[in-house]
Amino acid sequence: MRYATLLLCLLPMACAPSFPDLDDRLTAQSQAADYPRLVPLEPLLASAEAPAPRAAATEGASLEARLANLQRRADWLRNMPL
């Protein structure tokens, strides 16, 4: 059954036409252009606003809620009839 599903998923990829060559869409001017100039990141990062510190109490509560939800889902999957 798994192999049939795999084959059904791969079948559209095998039957699809090939993609056009994207290099043909570039003009001679764009192919001859230089690479963009690199700029240092330090000034950009210094001018950006620093993210506000997150409160540990709310982070802990949300992690505990996520843990409880994941444990509930794991229990449901373990008890699911095959």
mmCIF file of C-alpha atoms in Angstrom:
data_model
loop_
_atom_site.group_PDB
_atom_site.id
_atom_site.type_symbol
_atom_site.label_atom_id
_atom_site.label_comp_id
_atom_site.label_asym_id
_atom_site.label_seq_id
_atom_site.Cartn_x
_atom_site.Cartn_y
_atom_site.Cartn_z
ATOM 1 C CA MET A 1 0.000 0.000 0.000
ATOM 2 C CA ARG A 2 2.858 2.360 0.802
ATOM 3 C CA TYR A 3 4.503 1.750 -2.542
ATOM 4 C CA ALA A 4 1.271 2.444 -4.402
ATOM 5 C CA THR A 5 0.893 5.737 -2.535
ATOM 6 C CA LEU A 6 4.489 6.649 -3.310
ATOM 7 C CA LEU A 7 4.002 5.850 -6.985
ATOM 8 C CA LEU A 8 0.811 7.898 -7.103
ATOM 9 C CA CYS A 9 2.668 10.859 -5.603
ATOM 10 C CA LEU A 10 5.571 10.548 -8.044
ATOM 11 C CA LEU A 11 3.426 9.999 -11.133
ATOM 12 C CA PRO A 12 2.523 13.689 -11.687
ATOM 13 C CA MET A 13 6.183 14.637 -11.430
ATOM 14 C CA ALA A 14 7.144 12.047 -14.044
ATOM 15 C CA CYS A 15 4.394 13.152 -16.437
ATOM 16 C CA ALA A 16 4.926 16.895 -16.025
ATOM 17 C CA PRO A 17 6.606 18.733 -18.885
ATOM 18 C CA SER A 18 10.106 20.004 -18.302
ATOM 19 C CA PHE A 19 10.466 23.525 -16.968
ATOM 20 C CA PRO A 20 11.745 26.198 -19.346
ATOM 21 C CA ASP A 21 15.353 27.147 -19.017
ATOM 22 C CA LEU A 22 15.397 30.251 -16.862
ATOM 23 C CA ASP A 23 18.775 31.413 -18.187
ATOM 24 C CA ASP A 24 17.156 32.155 -21.557
ATOM 25 C CA ARG A 25 15.056 34.854 -19.915
ATOM 26 C CA LEU A 26 18.090 36.885 -18.826
ATOM 27 C CA THR A 27 19.178 39.640 -21.164
ATOM 28 C CA ALA A 28 22.787 40.037 -22.237
ATOM 29 C CA GLN A 29 22.974 43.263 -20.200
ATOM 30 C CA SER A 30 21.851 41.524 -16.997
ATOM 31 C CA GLN A 31 24.258 38.634 -17.577
ATOM 32 C CA ALA A 32 27.170 41.056 -18.033
ATOM 33 C CA ALA A 33 26.271 43.141 -14.960
ATOM 34 C CA ASP A 34 28.513 43.125 -11.902
ATOM 35 C CA TYR A 35 27.470 41.598 -8.643
ATOM 36 C CA PRO A 36 25.882 44.018 -6.158
ATOM 37 C CA ARG A 37 28.206 45.742 -3.720
ATOM 38 C CA LEU A 38 28.298 44.111 -0.294
ATOM 39 C CA VAL A 39 27.685 46.322 2.723
ATOM 40 C CA PRO A 40 28.693 45.621 6.318
ATOM 41 C CA LEU A 41 25.876 44.493 8.606
ATOM 42 C CA GLU A 42 27.074 46.131 11.819
ATOM 43 C CA PRO A 43 25.679 49.627 11.054
ATOM 44 C CA LEU A 44 22.378 48.148 9.916
ATOM 45 C CA LEU A 45 22.063 46.002 13.027
ATOM 46 C CA ALA A 46 23.023 48.887 15.300
ATOM 47 C CA SER A 47 20.309 51.101 13.848
ATOM 48 C CA ALA A 48 17.635 48.410 14.101
ATOM 49 C CA GLU A 49 15.427 48.352 17.155
ATOM 50 C CA ALA A 50 16.361 45.708 19.678
ATOM 51 C CA PRO A 51 13.571 43.231 20.341
ATOM 52 C CA ALA A 52 11.859 43.614 23.692
ATOM 53 C CA PRO A 53 12.964 41.031 26.243
ATOM 54 C CA ARG A 54 10.463 38.259 26.740
ATOM 55 C CA ALA A 55 9.103 37.593 30.180
ATOM 56 C CA ALA A 56 10.178 34.217 31.519
ATOM 57 C CA ALA A 57 6.867 33.683 33.346
ATOM 58 C CA THR A 58 4.755 33.901 30.201
ATOM 59 C CA GLU A 59 7.253 31.833 28.236
ATOM 60 C CA GLY A 60 7.176 29.127 30.879
ATOM 61 C CA ALA A 61 3.390 29.058 30.954
ATOM 62 C CA SER A 62 3.141 28.782 27.179
ATOM 63 C CA LEU A 63 5.751 26.013 27.122
ATOM 64 C CA GLU A 64 3.882 24.106 29.810
ATOM 65 C CA ALA A 65 0.646 24.442 27.851
ATOM 66 C CA ARG A 66 2.386 23.226 24.720
ATOM 67 C CA LEU A 67 3.887 20.298 26.641
ATOM 68 C CA ALA A 68 0.455 19.322 27.973
ATOM 69 C CA ASN A 69 -1.033 19.534 24.485
ATOM 70 C CA LEU A 70 1.749 17.398 22.988
ATOM 71 C CA GLN A 71 1.392 14.806 25.755
ATOM 72 C CA ARG A 72 -2.366 14.687 25.179
ATOM 73 C CA ARG A 73 -1.831 14.137 21.454
ATOM 74 C CA ALA A 74 0.797 11.454 22.125
ATOM 75 C CA ASP A 75 -1.584 9.615 24.447
ATOM 76 C CA TRP A 76 -4.327 9.798 21.827
ATOM 77 C CA LEU A 77 -1.976 8.377 19.176
ATOM 78 C CA ARG A 78 -0.799 5.582 21.475
ATOM 79 C CA ASN A 79 -4.379 4.548 22.221
ATOM 80 C CA MET A 80 -5.558 4.813 18.623
ATOM 81 C CA PRO A 81 -6.666 1.432 17.249
ATOM 82 C CA LEU A 82 -4.692 0.222 14.266
#
